[in-house]
Structure formats: structure tokens, C-alpha cells
Amino acid sequence: MATTPYRVIGTRPVRHDGADKVTGKAVYTADFKLPGLQAGFVLRSPHPHAKIVSIDTSAAEATAGVSAVVTGADFPNVQDKIAQLGEGSVNLAHLSANCMAKDKVLYKGHAVAAVSATNAHIAEEAAAKIVVEYEILPSVTDIMEAMADDAPLLHADLFTDDLGQKADTASNVAVHMHFEKGDVAAGFEQADVVVEAEFKTATVHQGYIEPHAIVADYNEDGRVRLWTATQGSFTCRQQTAEILQIGVGDVLVTPCEIGGGFGGKIAVYLEPTAAILSKKAGRPVSILMTRTDVFEATGPTPASFMRVKVGAKNDGTLIAGEAWIAYDAGAFPSGVIGHGCTCVFSCYDIEHAVVDGYDVCVNKPHTKAYRAPGATQVAFAMEQLMDELAEQLDICPLEIRMKNAVKEGSRRVDGPVYPQIGYVECLEALRDSDHWNSPLAGDNRGRGIAGGFWFGCGMKSSAACSVNSDGTINLLEGSTDIGGSRASLAMQLAETLGIESSDVNPMVGDTDSVGYTDVTGGSRVTFATGLAAYEAGIDLQSQMKVRAAELWECETSDVSIADDGTFSGNGKTAGFKDLATQLFSSGEALVGRATVAPECPTNGFAAHIVDVEVDPDTGKVTILRYTAIQDAGTAIHPSYVEGQMQGGAVQGIGWALNEEYFFNDDDQMTNASFLDYRMPTMLDVPMIDTIIVETGNADHPYGVRGVGEPPIIPPPPAIGNAIYNATQTRMRELPMSPPKVWQAMQSSD
Amino acid sequence: MATIFIPAQLRTLTAGIEQLEMDVHNVREVIDQLEQRFPGIRDRLCQQDQISPSLQISIDSVITSRGMIAKIQPNSEVHFIPAIAGG
Amino acid sequence: MTTATKKIHVTTTVNGESVEFLCEPRNSLLEVLRDTLGLTGCKEGCNNGNCGACTVIVNKLPVNSCLVFGVEAEGAEIETVEGIADANELHPIQDCFLEGAALQCGICTPGFLVSAKALLEKKPGASEETIRFDLSGNLCRCTGYDKIVRAIQAADKQMSAATVDSTTND
């Protein structure tokens, strides 16, 4: 391992919020109390599709201890307006209706009313007294059924959008996308070998352990104050303001510590409801979503149906690719399909390709982002087809990937050309790894590999750093911390200034305190907010140069800063802390600031290896050994990079082997609890070994690439490939749960 | 001259033309020139005076946040791609 | 008609201190600890005993406090995450979680610390398999468990060394 050129970057300091997190002191939203706090409960539709004929809340309102009741009638009418939330856009009418139905419910669990009371039990009892008259409508949850001409229609005003052109008749297909590169027909003519198959994946949920939570206080001065579990304080503020039809300046969002997000805590669900309850009650209101509601009424990832075809020459060169992909959007148009289309072939150079994608509304909760949204589904298809090609051509699965791996200059099917990237380096690290070079012996055992790609966003971040009289620094930033990111931001600032990580006090500010900052998501925080921290440090240094010149009686241009942050001028020299202490008593306070909007994706690649054992009698797949390899650019805090790789891998393992939403014949979810929506426990997985590849990144001062999302992509196809290697049975459906694997093994005998 | 790539779904409007060279300084000029040459294409790419919220502009593989005023260099490649986000 | 009934007076011991509170029969121990006693370390993740985020010790046994009634605390000895550190000094299990980066969002951490401490006190030298089996009732969605297991193993070593030290110092 090469010696690092850095002092702080690459080390593993204890995180700054560590003591609070291990002593129970850290304040998560449900821990936050205010005087007079009311507890809220949300009443939800038992039907997957129905008109709301009437709602009678009188009995609830008359219940002792109840302070307010709200329904859709209390929500302002929001136009069919698209708002840009920084990360993606949203139709505000849909967003509002999803928070509280107005005239129609579109999935079991869709909110129809809410009650606030002295405690949650009273609120729940009162809510049960609300009488809702429904006119039940036929419902649909299967993608292909929803695409049929005679399918029950969710929205009479939804016309398929074909890049700006709307269809004539309403349907459940919100969007059709089409991408083309080269001449696909000619490409397949040239292919020596063609593989084609259909794949299906089920709905899965991000599964964060903390349910959605909110404390809202509609203050007497007209400002709404929210304490919430959000991946983005500013997007939360904007969404809430838009739904309430008030100015963003009238909403203050304070992000509490957050118990996981993975993309599921970007859209608001409870905020507007809690705010309106608070306004009516004249008191602050707290709501903690029940786990059932989290499953039924937040934002799982799309289920999918895919048909993918790939052609190659005899020497293994890919020549043509064709993909037909349908993702379910849930109750409202979703947009995850865009990523599915652009990612399906994103790891490989394919001269000719065509992709068609469809965003399909069904009577299920509105689908949202789940860690590399839309990429895992298509990887399940494409990475298995790569193995199928390899087998037909008698080429090693690693070799076929290395032969076709995208590199600098490769062009994606949607057009852009890759800059310098690290997929080849990841595959080389896989080739050289202990895992790949260890023989696997034993019956019913197999090994599989798979790759994965995620864009990694830039977007906007702001930071400010103020210097204390002892030379320590307060770093104010706006990226809510879901994984320990405040430590890596402090480390980047410390590196810049030549101080220790422990000399920096990082703090995640609220929307009144820190400059606009986009969501914690898209694998962007260490990259973009890190860049903001770096630039705030540079800003500070340039101010200190001027002040040092004053102090040392020379010209500013005579002051220099060494790589380790030491200032020198006119024969004098001082380290950062020393100089800062001196300057504190001789003039203005030192405050550095920065605002960035880096536009370059960081292009994160991963490659995983998995060994499995398949029980022929039960179909149960045991993970024997797992290695996750990923290009981090530069690992700022290696423990947290490893943590992202391991956490994403285990989510992917759950997605691969067991997680799915079950629906009964009435289109109601039947397994809305952690008992039956079975995520991996520590007993279900072994240690997850990690290999961090560092190819740097010219677009960041410390070479950072986003790492949060790629690790969830390879597990399902790697495991599918391993199952095939063990049993000669090819799985085309997720999850590859015991009954499905067992059934498939019987059929292929 | 910058190279402007026409999204596959709009090639029916451009009679199959997949890419073209343009002498442009910013995205607004691209849209204006495209509309001049292929009437109706503006409404497919834009909503009111902004790029459609479901699209992003990639200029030399970098996603610009500046919309219509984003600068284009003489040898740039410009693509209209689905909005990229994350979770 | 509300089903709230007259509150019941409970006397119990929490983290070594005698405590009294009033609660309704229907209140869970989780609710009482968090809302009445202000001990918000234990968390509600599912409220039906499936995630372990609410784990506390009752009479030496780790339990899901969402499945225990507040009134059951009468006369019991309860230990929560707030009682693990010794004044300002973190316990080895806490230190090892921090040094080993065994937490990301931290919501499951109090439950894990309580469970892990109980495990190591009862089964010092526990194998990886035993650790994974005994703690399978604590869910984590962020870490993939690898660093949690390693932190527990590291704490085990530290705790054994401390025991040896205190034994040999007798």
C-alpha cells in the first residue's frame, strides 16, 4: 500500500459525535421534546384504490384530549406544478396528495386524516372514530397488468410522456424513454453469440431502523419550525413551504440526528400534516410513523420487469445490446426509470445499443430512491447475461468483463463520454484479491462476481468556518449526517489547514444558519460538501495571509503557506493554531466561507465476489464469503468508506435473497413488519471483506469519488451468478428466496 | 463548433439527424438554433423558459446547473439526458 | 369513550438508582423510559419486538422494552444505555464501537451496546458464531454488521484483560 501524501486524510479518528451516539445522548427527532407537545396519529386507507366520498371527523374532534384533526380539506390546493428540489423534480400536486389524500386514495396506507392529542394512544383511539366513506375502485399492482389497455386507471389526467410529447389517451404509463446508440439491428447481425432473457424484481424497502418522524411547531409569528429526520433540510423546507403555500423563508428546518435514509427520507410525508395539526392545535405536534406505515406508505424502490438481449463476437467483444425495462412508479409518476435506462449497459463498451424504459403507475406506495435508484434491478439482468455469454464463449467471467469494461473515452447509451474512471482498476483488484485466488471446494458451492456503476452527484453545498481564540475551528455545514460524514468533512478541513481533525468542531446547521445545501444522497457529501469545507479553509487562509502580513509588517505577497499549513513571512513563521491565536486579539474575527456547485459526476464503480452454498433440499442460500471492491477516488476516512461498502453489500444481499413486498388478492401488503419483511440479521451474513481502490479524481482537491451508492448494485447479480455456478440453475427473479430457488432447481433438473 | 446530440426520441423531428455542429456560446443559443431548424423541438426540451425538469444538460460529461445560461466551449459535446439524482 | 384508566404507581431501579413513576396499564416500558423518565437512549424502531432498537436489561436479561409493560418494572432492576458509561468514562464496549467505527447512523447502537455488554458479561470469550446468534435480534441497516462484530470481539479482549488485571492485583 502506497504511503499517503496526507497527514489527516486516510487516518481513522473517532467521529466527533461519537460520545453522544454511544451514550444515548444523541437527539433523534422522536427524542426531541417541547412544552405542550402533542402526539399525532395518521389515519390511512384500508383500500388500495377508492374515491373518498365523505369524511366525518366530529366524533374524533369531540374526544377528550384531542387538540386537532386534519384531512385533505385542510391542505391548500396545489397546482400541477413541477418544483425543482435540487435532487430531481417533483409534481407538487402529487407530493401534496401523497401526504394527505384529497378525493382519491391510491394505495393501502394512503393518508386520509390525522389527529393530535395529549398522547399517541388517545390520538390513535380518536382516529378510529373518524368515519370515512369510500367508493371502492378496481385496483392493480402488477406492472404488466397496469400497462394493459383495460387496466384500472389511477389518474384520468395521466398521459404517457414521450420526451415532451403527450399521448392522446390516459393510461398508467407516465413516461416512455428511448435511447439509441449506433445501429442495433446491424450489431446483432454481426454477433456470433446472443443471449436474451426476461427478469423480474419485487418491491423492496430501504429498511432504515428509524421510522419517519417530525416535530412541528406552527409558531404564533407565522413561522413553521420543523425538527425532522431528513436527508435534506433545504429540500424538506422547500417541499413543506410549497405544500403549505407559504414562503420558504417562513419555514425553519432543524435536522435532528437521523436513523438511516438511503434515499427514503428525501420526500416529505409527515411534515405538512404535522404543521397543519400544530396550527389548528396551537401547540407543537410530534409524529413518529408506525413501522407498518413506513412499509405501506413511504417510498420503496420500484419492482421491475425487464427483457434484455446482448450479443457478442466469438472473442468476447460485446457488439449489441437491447433492453426493455418497466419499473413500477407506485401511486404517482416516479422517474427512477431514467436511471435504469442509463445504467443497464453503463459498465461495458457496447457499440450498438437501444433501451426502452417505462414508468408505470400501480396501486402501491409512490416509489422513491433506494441507494443507486434503478441500477440494481438492471444489473441483476445485465451482470447475469454477461456470465451467460462468458459460458457460451468459454471465457472466464472476469475476462469478459475486463475485455469490455468502460474506460476513459467510453460512451454511455444516453450519450456522455466517461472521463478517467476506475472500473478496470476494480476488476484488476478483484483478479489480484485473496478471495478470487482462493479455491472453493465442497458440494453445492459456487462463486459469482458482478460489477456496478453509479453516477455520483455534485450539486450545491455551502460551508462556513469560524476560528476560536484557541485556534480550534467551528465548521458549519448543511449536510445532514446519516453515516458519519461530519468526520470526513472535518478531516478535509483539517488537512487543508494543517491541523488535527480533533481541532475542528463540525456542526450540521439548520436552514436559518448555513448556506443552501442539497441533500445527503447521491453519494455527494464527502465529495461536494468536502469541497466546500476545503474552499472555506482556503478562504480562511487567504484572510490570514493579509492579517499575518499586518502582524509581521510585510506585504501580503510576502506571506507564504507551506503544504503543512505553516505561514511564513518576513522571517517569521507560525502554524495555523498559533497564528490564529495571535490574530484573535488583534483585529476582526476570522470567518471563512464557501459555496460550491461542482458539476462533474464522480463516476463510482464497484466489483464484488461472493461464495455461496445452496441447500438442495430447501433452496436456502448461505453466503460463505464476500468481498466488496470499490473505487473511492481517495478514502478520506477508510473506516467509513469500508462501512458504506459493507452496509450497501448487506442491503444488496437482503434484496437478493429474501426481501420483497407480498400482496394479497385485494392488493394489500401482507408483510408490513420486520418479522415478515425479513432483512438480514447479523446471523445471515459473514464478515464483508473490503478492498478500496484509489484512482483519485481530478475534479476534487483530495481526489474523492462518491462511495455511498455503488455497493448495493453488485450483490443480487453476483449471488445469482454464484447460485448458477453452484447448481446450474439460472435465477431470473428477485428475491432468490428459498422457495423460488428450490422451485427453479426442480424445473431445471 | 460544438457538437449537439439529439436525444433518440426527438430524431423523428430531425429527420433522423443524430448530431449536428453548431456555433453557439450557451444552451439558450442551442435551443434557439434547434427550434429554428426543427420547429416544435423547443417544446419537447423546455418548459416555459427553462429546460424541462426531467432533463439535465451534459456539457463534456459535466452536468451543468446553470440551465439556459450554461456556457458552451468551441469543441464541447452537449447531451440532453434524464435528470440524475441518487438516494 | 377513552380507555384510559387510573394510573398505577411503580417503584423500580434504573441504572442503579431508585425511581418512581406513574403510568397507564397500557404503557410499554419503552414509552415509560422515553416519555416519563426522559431516558431516550432506547429507540422505537418497530414497536413489535422485531428490531431490538429498544433493548434494555430487566433483571439481568436483555428484553425488547416495547414488549414489556411499564407496570412490569415494579421491583425490577433495569439497565439502559445511559448507565453503561461510568460517569465520564466510556465502557470498553462503547470505546470499541467508536474506535472500530461500528456505527453509522447510530440509531441501533444503544440497543446493540446493551445487548453486547450483557452477552460479554455472561459469555466472555464468545465465538463469532455465538455473537452473531445471540445478537441476531438487533437489526442494523447501515453497517452490514462486520464492524459491530469486530468491535464486540475487541471489547471482549479488553474486558478479559481488565478482569485478569483486577484478579492478579488482588
XYZ file of C-alpha atoms in Angstrom, chain A residues 136-741:
606
model
C -64.010 1.184 -3.814
C -62.457 1.084 -7.290
C -60.733 -1.773 -9.076
C -57.025 -1.817 -8.347
C -53.860 -3.092 -9.972
C -50.384 -3.818 -8.566
C -48.763 -5.878 -11.326
C -46.699 -3.863 -13.805
C -47.707 -5.731 -16.937
C -51.383 -5.708 -15.956
C -51.182 -1.978 -15.296
C -49.775 -1.420 -18.800
C -52.675 -3.228 -20.488
C -55.328 -1.155 -22.265
C -58.103 -2.337 -19.968
C -56.207 -1.747 -16.734
C -57.864 0.184 -13.918
C -56.741 3.784 -14.364
C -55.114 5.555 -11.434
C -55.145 9.050 -12.942
C -57.641 10.206 -15.561
C -55.259 13.041 -16.421
C -52.070 11.000 -16.887
C -50.909 10.805 -20.491
C -47.686 8.974 -21.382
C -44.868 11.469 -21.826
C -42.551 10.716 -24.712
C -39.835 13.315 -24.080
C -42.219 16.242 -24.045
C -44.932 14.780 -26.247
C -48.065 13.529 -24.517
C -50.174 10.589 -25.680
C -53.841 11.106 -26.612
C -55.440 8.683 -24.187
C -54.887 8.406 -20.467
C -53.007 5.384 -19.173
C -50.974 4.211 -16.207
C -47.742 4.648 -18.145
C -46.396 8.002 -17.033
C -43.228 8.096 -19.104
C -41.662 6.317 -22.029
C -37.922 6.761 -22.555
C -35.886 5.649 -25.515
C -32.131 5.672 -26.041
C -30.200 4.596 -29.069
C -26.571 4.294 -29.964
C -25.238 3.008 -33.268
C -27.295 0.512 -35.334
C -28.647 -2.240 -33.160
C -30.044 -4.412 -35.970
C -26.698 -4.412 -37.748
C -24.967 -5.052 -34.442
C -26.937 -8.217 -33.702
C -26.285 -9.409 -37.274
C -22.594 -9.255 -36.513
C -22.904 -11.080 -33.218
C -21.623 -14.643 -33.024
C -23.492 -15.328 -29.825
C -26.683 -13.774 -28.479
C -28.243 -14.223 -25.051
C -31.665 -12.948 -24.127
C -33.872 -13.345 -21.080
C -36.684 -11.833 -19.044
C -36.125 -10.792 -15.446
C -38.416 -9.677 -12.637
C -37.683 -7.982 -9.334
C -40.035 -7.357 -6.416
C -40.661 -4.187 -4.414
C -38.135 -3.691 -1.636
C -37.815 -1.019 1.036
C -34.788 0.909 2.268
C -35.479 -0.540 5.718
C -33.952 2.238 7.846
C -34.370 1.362 11.516
C -35.694 4.814 12.439
C -39.260 5.387 11.190
C -40.083 8.805 9.741
C -40.541 11.359 12.489
C -41.432 15.010 12.840
C -41.900 17.691 15.453
C -43.716 20.697 14.047
C -44.454 23.987 15.712
C -46.600 26.463 13.797
C -45.404 29.455 15.720
C -47.535 32.445 16.683
C -45.375 34.628 14.418
C -46.423 32.607 11.386
C -43.152 30.738 11.002
C -43.294 26.973 10.872
C -40.487 25.280 12.752
C -39.738 21.652 11.945
C -37.433 19.251 13.710
C -37.157 16.263 11.468
C -35.334 13.183 10.249
C -34.426 14.257 6.746
C -31.655 13.693 4.257
C -32.009 17.311 3.178
C -33.100 20.198 5.393
C -33.394 22.571 2.472
C -35.435 20.252 0.290
C -37.643 19.488 3.298
C -38.122 23.210 3.788
C -38.984 23.807 0.172
C -41.389 20.876 -0.137
C -43.201 21.824 3.063
C -43.402 25.503 2.105
C -44.779 24.625 -1.323
C -47.410 22.282 0.072
C -48.469 24.783 2.727
C -48.294 27.586 0.131
C -46.094 29.783 2.307
C -42.684 31.283 1.613
C -39.564 29.165 2.149
C -38.326 31.900 4.464
C -41.296 31.125 6.723
C -40.141 27.584 7.336
C -37.199 26.686 9.554
C -35.972 23.112 9.385
C -33.678 21.819 12.090
C -32.294 18.429 11.179
C -32.105 16.114 14.159
C -29.816 13.112 14.142
C -31.242 10.722 11.599
C -31.538 6.953 11.822
C -30.840 5.974 8.231
C -32.217 7.225 4.943
C -30.780 5.530 1.856
C -32.924 7.775 -0.336
C -36.172 7.217 1.525
C -36.046 10.325 3.662
C -35.818 12.951 0.933
C -39.515 13.381 0.142
C -41.711 14.706 2.933
C -44.532 12.577 4.326
C -45.396 13.918 7.777
C -44.155 17.498 7.744
C -47.141 19.291 6.206
C -49.625 17.213 8.220
C -47.830 17.919 11.495
C -47.572 21.618 10.642
C -51.280 21.944 9.927
C -52.166 19.991 13.071
C -49.922 22.324 15.032
C -51.586 25.377 13.530
C -55.027 24.105 14.450
C -53.998 22.896 17.896
C -51.984 25.967 18.766
C -49.352 23.602 20.129
C -46.353 21.716 18.764
C -47.076 18.253 17.371
C -44.849 15.186 17.219
C -45.492 12.222 14.936
C -43.461 9.008 14.767
C -44.593 6.819 11.890
C -45.503 3.253 12.763
C -43.387 0.574 11.135
C -46.444 -0.663 9.234
C -46.938 2.801 7.791
C -43.255 3.032 6.878
C -43.644 -0.073 4.733
C -47.037 0.755 3.290
C -46.891 4.492 2.887
C -43.380 5.775 2.242
C -41.149 5.254 -0.790
C -39.895 1.741 -1.621
C -37.896 1.122 -4.762
C -39.642 0.055 -7.991
C -40.459 -3.521 -8.773
C -39.429 -4.302 -12.331
C -39.946 -6.366 -15.430
C -37.041 -6.430 -17.867
C -36.208 -8.072 -21.136
C -32.534 -7.773 -22.028
C -30.625 -9.107 -25.009
C -26.868 -8.922 -25.548
C -24.743 -10.037 -28.477
C -21.004 -10.697 -28.601
C -18.297 -11.780 -31.029
C -16.502 -15.037 -30.523
C -13.570 -13.294 -28.874
C -15.904 -11.929 -26.203
C -16.284 -8.374 -27.517
C -19.775 -7.070 -26.881
C -21.338 -5.768 -30.079
C -25.027 -5.122 -29.437
C -27.430 -4.650 -26.545
C -31.173 -4.232 -26.305
C -33.204 -3.594 -23.150
C -36.927 -3.242 -22.495
C -37.435 -2.106 -18.918
C -40.622 -1.364 -16.974
C -40.409 -0.014 -13.416
C -43.426 0.492 -11.230
C -43.853 4.066 -10.082
C -46.395 3.329 -7.396
C -49.252 5.748 -7.000
C -47.738 8.691 -8.878
C -45.187 9.111 -11.692
C -41.770 8.347 -10.296
C -38.763 8.816 -12.525
C -36.476 6.075 -11.227
C -36.797 4.529 -14.695
C -34.400 7.136 -16.082
C -31.533 5.695 -14.075
C -32.486 2.159 -15.014
C -32.217 3.072 -18.695
C -28.896 4.876 -18.393
C -27.318 2.247 -16.140
C -28.274 -1.033 -17.806
C -25.220 -1.005 -20.107
C -23.156 1.553 -18.192
C -20.306 -0.788 -17.210
C -19.471 -2.009 -20.699
C -18.449 -0.672 -24.060
C -21.170 -1.713 -26.462
C -21.060 -0.184 -29.921
C -24.754 -0.631 -30.714
C -27.473 -0.372 -28.113
C -31.132 0.503 -27.717
C -33.047 0.941 -24.480
C -36.770 1.458 -23.917
C -37.991 2.324 -20.451
C -41.455 2.728 -18.939
C -42.575 4.362 -15.676
C -45.805 2.562 -14.706
C -48.288 3.689 -12.059
C -49.800 0.987 -9.843
C -51.772 0.981 -6.599
C -48.711 0.775 -4.370
C -46.842 3.434 -2.399
C -45.064 6.022 -4.555
C -41.633 4.640 -5.405
C -38.589 6.638 -4.468
C -34.825 6.419 -4.423
C -33.104 3.480 -2.761
C -29.330 3.741 -2.908
C -28.340 3.892 -6.592
C -32.030 4.040 -7.530
C -32.869 1.860 -10.501
C -29.372 0.495 -11.039
C -29.631 -2.708 -9.003
C -32.606 -4.004 -10.954
C -30.935 -3.685 -14.357
C -27.628 -5.012 -13.013
C -29.444 -8.177 -11.915
C -30.254 -8.713 -15.573
C -27.114 -7.480 -17.343
C -24.475 -8.901 -14.997
C -26.033 -12.358 -15.251
C -26.237 -12.135 -19.045
C -22.504 -11.307 -19.040
C -21.900 -14.612 -17.285
C -24.201 -16.405 -19.719
C -22.225 -15.006 -22.644
C -18.997 -15.987 -20.952
C -20.221 -19.528 -20.536
C -21.312 -19.849 -24.156
C -17.990 -18.474 -25.357
C -15.994 -20.493 -22.839
C -14.404 -17.342 -21.465
C -13.833 -16.610 -17.778
C -16.493 -14.223 -16.339
C -13.764 -11.889 -15.135
C -12.063 -11.857 -18.504
C -15.206 -10.958 -20.422
C -15.764 -8.057 -18.066
C -12.195 -6.817 -18.331
C -12.347 -7.075 -22.092
C -15.409 -4.859 -22.349
C -15.060 -2.642 -19.274
C -15.740 1.030 -19.821
C -12.736 3.342 -19.583
C -11.912 6.971 -20.210
C -13.483 7.837 -23.549
C -16.195 5.160 -23.497
C -19.612 6.472 -24.404
C -22.774 5.644 -22.439
C -26.008 4.768 -24.228
C -27.526 8.123 -23.247
C -24.593 9.954 -24.762
C -21.993 11.305 -22.319
C -18.426 10.120 -22.510
C -16.658 8.889 -19.391
C -13.653 10.844 -18.093
C -10.964 8.956 -16.169
C -12.763 6.190 -14.197
C -11.857 3.116 -12.177
C -13.855 0.056 -13.338
C -10.813 -1.615 -14.874
C -8.846 -0.969 -11.692
C -11.626 -2.562 -9.623
C -11.618 -5.640 -11.851
C -7.824 -5.828 -11.586
C -8.071 -5.635 -7.810
C -10.657 -8.418 -7.972
C -8.295 -10.506 -10.101
C -5.479 -9.978 -7.591
C -7.600 -10.496 -4.484
C -7.137 -13.245 -1.978
C -10.795 -14.223 -2.367
C -10.597 -14.699 -6.147
C -7.394 -16.702 -5.790
C -8.691 -18.979 -3.041
C -10.141 -22.249 -4.275
C -13.725 -23.013 -3.370
C -14.360 -26.628 -2.538
C -17.449 -28.515 -1.457
C -20.798 -29.654 -2.805
C -23.451 -27.189 -3.860
C -20.993 -24.344 -3.622
C -20.421 -21.674 -6.191
C -18.685 -18.382 -6.787
C -20.027 -15.330 -8.615
C -18.856 -11.847 -9.485
C -20.604 -8.714 -10.689
C -19.851 -5.069 -11.328
C -21.788 -1.894 -10.664
C -21.817 1.806 -11.544
C -23.354 4.913 -10.062
C -23.020 8.480 -11.292
C -22.236 10.249 -8.010
C -23.611 13.780 -7.948
C -22.131 17.188 -7.324
C -24.947 19.675 -6.633
C -24.781 22.559 -4.150
C -23.109 22.760 -0.760
C -22.173 25.649 1.497
C -19.854 25.837 4.469
C -18.558 28.364 6.924
C -15.726 28.035 9.398
C -15.087 30.371 12.290
C -11.859 30.399 14.257
C -11.885 30.207 18.049
C -9.410 32.027 20.249
C -7.529 28.797 20.913
C -7.075 28.146 17.214
C -9.723 25.458 17.004
C -12.362 25.820 14.326
C -16.118 25.506 14.136
C -17.179 24.089 10.802
C -20.781 24.852 9.958
C -22.172 22.770 7.134
C -25.585 21.726 5.896
C -25.270 18.029 5.059
C -27.396 16.006 7.439
C -25.213 13.216 8.712
C -26.574 9.745 8.030
C -23.327 7.847 8.039
C -20.604 9.706 9.887
C -19.884 12.266 7.159
C -19.241 15.141 9.531
C -15.987 13.436 10.481
C -14.730 13.227 6.900
C -15.655 16.882 6.340
C -13.750 17.925 9.453
C -10.809 15.844 8.251
C -10.732 17.568 4.870
C -10.747 20.981 6.519
C -8.074 19.869 8.982
C -5.906 18.598 6.144
C -6.289 21.912 4.318
C -5.252 23.992 7.314
C -2.570 21.759 8.760
C -4.395 20.990 11.996
C -5.808 17.847 13.593
C -9.281 16.505 12.961
C -9.967 16.977 16.677
C -9.272 20.707 16.281
C -12.402 21.008 14.169
C -15.911 21.053 15.653
C -18.194 20.099 12.790
C -21.827 21.003 13.080
C -24.790 20.359 10.809
C -26.691 23.639 10.686
C -30.367 24.353 10.285
C -31.849 26.212 7.318
C -31.531 29.586 9.046
C -27.860 29.126 9.843
C -25.986 27.595 6.964
C -25.975 28.375 3.264
C -28.115 26.346 0.895
C -27.023 22.738 0.742
C -28.530 19.959 -1.335
C -29.470 16.555 0.026
C -27.306 13.975 1.721
C -27.676 11.452 -1.028
C -26.398 10.761 -4.486
C -23.039 9.851 -2.923
C -22.212 13.526 -2.811
C -21.423 14.670 0.719
C -17.773 13.704 1.138
C -17.197 14.986 -2.398
C -19.201 18.210 -2.644
C -19.530 19.316 0.967
C -15.924 18.241 1.402
C -15.052 20.585 -1.442
C -16.987 23.348 0.332
C -15.079 22.670 3.567
C -11.798 22.759 1.651
C -12.686 26.048 -0.042
C -13.833 27.577 3.230
C -10.417 26.653 4.566
C -8.693 28.253 1.572
C -10.806 31.388 2.100
C -9.698 31.462 5.711
C -6.069 31.079 4.744
C -6.240 33.996 2.313
C -7.695 36.204 5.040
C -4.996 35.089 7.436
C -2.309 35.916 4.913
C -3.482 39.523 4.891
C -3.595 39.645 8.670
C -0.230 37.899 9.057
C 1.305 40.479 6.753
C -0.077 43.150 9.063
C 1.262 41.372 12.104
C 4.656 40.717 10.589
C 4.898 44.094 8.907
C 5.367 42.947 5.370
C 3.389 42.730 2.119
C 0.664 40.122 1.760
C 2.534 38.762 -1.242
C 5.495 38.108 1.046
C 3.487 35.702 3.175
C 3.521 32.100 2.042
C 1.727 28.977 3.250
C 3.577 25.670 3.209
C 1.882 22.365 2.396
C 1.522 21.625 6.092
C -0.342 24.915 6.651
C 2.566 26.836 8.217
C 2.543 30.576 7.458
C 5.846 32.336 6.824
C 6.710 35.950 6.146
C 9.391 38.481 6.847
C 11.476 35.923 8.686
C 8.605 34.919 10.954
C 6.736 31.667 10.933
C 3.660 30.270 12.669
C 1.448 27.239 12.422
C -2.285 27.730 11.904
C -3.354 27.492 15.535
C -0.525 29.634 16.753
C -1.226 32.359 14.193
C -4.973 32.158 14.780
C -4.480 32.693 18.496
C -2.309 35.720 17.840
C -4.730 37.193 15.330
C -7.714 36.769 17.639
C -6.513 39.573 19.840
C -5.547 41.928 17.042
C -8.497 42.615 14.789
C -11.627 41.164 13.236
C -12.754 37.620 13.892
C -11.724 35.153 11.240
C -14.586 33.556 9.336
C -14.096 31.573 6.183
C -16.897 30.719 3.810
C -17.538 28.836 0.624
C -20.353 27.829 -1.643
C -19.847 25.241 -4.356
C -21.834 23.531 -7.073
C -19.423 21.059 -8.674
C -20.916 19.807 -11.887
C -18.893 16.697 -12.535
C -20.283 13.309 -11.575
C -17.711 11.281 -9.654
C -18.458 8.034 -11.524
C -18.214 5.349 -8.854
C -17.525 1.744 -9.862
C -17.621 -1.441 -7.808
C -16.985 -5.149 -8.288
C -17.979 -7.848 -5.792
C -17.134 -11.515 -5.291
C -19.388 -13.912 -3.402
C -19.168 -17.578 -2.491
C -22.422 -19.352 -1.691
C -23.691 -22.721 -0.658
C -27.148 -23.759 -1.824
C -29.123 -26.291 0.189
C -30.672 -28.615 -2.410
C -33.455 -29.643 -0.046
C -34.639 -26.193 0.931
C -33.281 -23.781 -1.669
C -31.676 -21.755 1.086
C -28.597 -19.845 0.007
C -25.873 -19.269 2.587
C -23.259 -16.608 1.986
C -19.913 -18.229 2.762
C -17.559 -15.418 1.863
C -17.982 -11.893 0.487
C -15.551 -9.332 -0.844
C -16.556 -5.843 -1.919
C -14.156 -3.894 -4.134
C -14.762 -0.259 -4.975
C -13.063 2.829 -6.359
C -13.293 5.580 -3.746
C -11.014 8.011 -5.568
C -9.375 8.763 -2.243
C -10.643 7.278 1.022
C -10.843 10.203 3.426
C -11.761 8.078 6.458
C -11.203 4.477 5.377
C -13.395 3.023 8.146
C -16.415 4.904 6.879
C -15.665 4.052 3.253
C -15.467 0.397 4.296
C -18.694 0.893 6.229
C -20.506 2.149 3.134
C -19.248 -0.822 1.153
C -20.232 -3.322 3.821
C -23.620 -1.758 4.560
C -24.549 -1.494 0.883
C -23.410 -5.061 0.267
C -25.620 -6.427 3.052
C -28.617 -4.425 1.842
C -27.950 -5.949 -1.561
C -27.737 -9.407 -0.013
C -31.134 -8.895 1.608
C -32.529 -7.679 -1.703
C -31.041 -10.710 -3.416
C -32.118 -13.415 -1.040
C -35.233 -12.539 0.838
C -36.728 -9.085 0.781
C -39.984 -8.468 -1.073
C -43.411 -6.958 -0.613
C -46.134 -9.609 -0.632
C -49.592 -8.524 -1.793
C -52.826 -10.431 -1.343
C -55.608 -10.708 -3.924
C -57.014 -7.430 -2.645
C -53.745 -5.657 -3.471
C -52.916 -5.094 0.190
C -49.415 -5.625 1.543
C -49.400 -8.610 3.863
C -45.897 -8.498 5.333
C -45.542 -4.969 6.655
C -43.347 -5.764 9.638
C -39.709 -6.620 10.266
C -40.829 -10.131 11.141
C -42.074 -10.966 7.677
C -40.212 -8.339 5.657
C -37.076 -10.121 6.649
C -33.906 -8.070 6.354
C -30.514 -9.622 7.045
C -29.642 -10.072 10.715
C -26.045 -10.474 11.804
C -26.576 -14.212 11.721
C -27.358 -14.136 7.979
C -24.060 -12.722 6.768
C -20.354 -13.344 7.310
C -17.674 -10.688 7.606
C -17.693 -8.479 4.497
C -14.129 -8.008 3.318
C -13.354 -4.798 1.525
C -10.728 -3.634 -0.926
C -10.632 0.108 -1.507
C -9.226 1.102 -4.880
C -7.986 4.670 -5.110
C -7.765 6.077 -8.631
C -8.045 9.695 -7.461
C -10.327 12.263 -9.062
C -9.014 15.324 -10.870
C -12.224 17.186 -10.034
C -11.608 17.232 -6.281
C -8.658 18.636 -4.317
C -8.298 15.353 -2.429
C -9.382 13.063 -5.231
C -12.693 11.992 -3.670
C -15.298 9.943 -5.537
C -18.727 9.256 -4.074
C -18.938 5.802 -2.493
C -22.356 5.512 -0.848
C -24.397 4.014 -3.634
C -22.443 1.607 -5.865
C -22.130 -1.185 -3.257
C -25.818 -2.109 -3.370
C -25.710 -2.916 -7.078
C -23.465 -5.991 -7.484
C -24.839 -8.298 -4.753
C -28.012 -9.600 -6.449
C -26.322 -10.496 -9.755
C -23.137 -11.743 -8.084
C -25.243 -14.064 -5.941
C -27.294 -15.081 -8.999
C -24.068 -15.953 -10.781
C -22.837 -17.863 -7.733
C -26.071 -19.836 -7.487
C -25.700 -20.798 -11.128
C -22.101 -21.762 -10.540
C -23.226 -23.988 -7.662
C -26.360 -25.539 -9.144
C -26.503 -24.835 -12.903
C -29.804 -23.116 -12.153
C -30.216 -19.603 -13.515
C -32.395 -17.327 -11.370
C -34.351 -14.683 -13.214
C -36.414 -13.352 -10.361
C -35.629 -11.404 -7.203
C -35.624 -12.256 -4.443
C -33.871 -15.586 -4.813
C -35.644 -16.804 -1.720
C -35.631 -20.488 -0.717
C -38.985 -21.416 -2.292
C -38.012 -19.738 -5.573
C -34.543 -21.272 -5.689
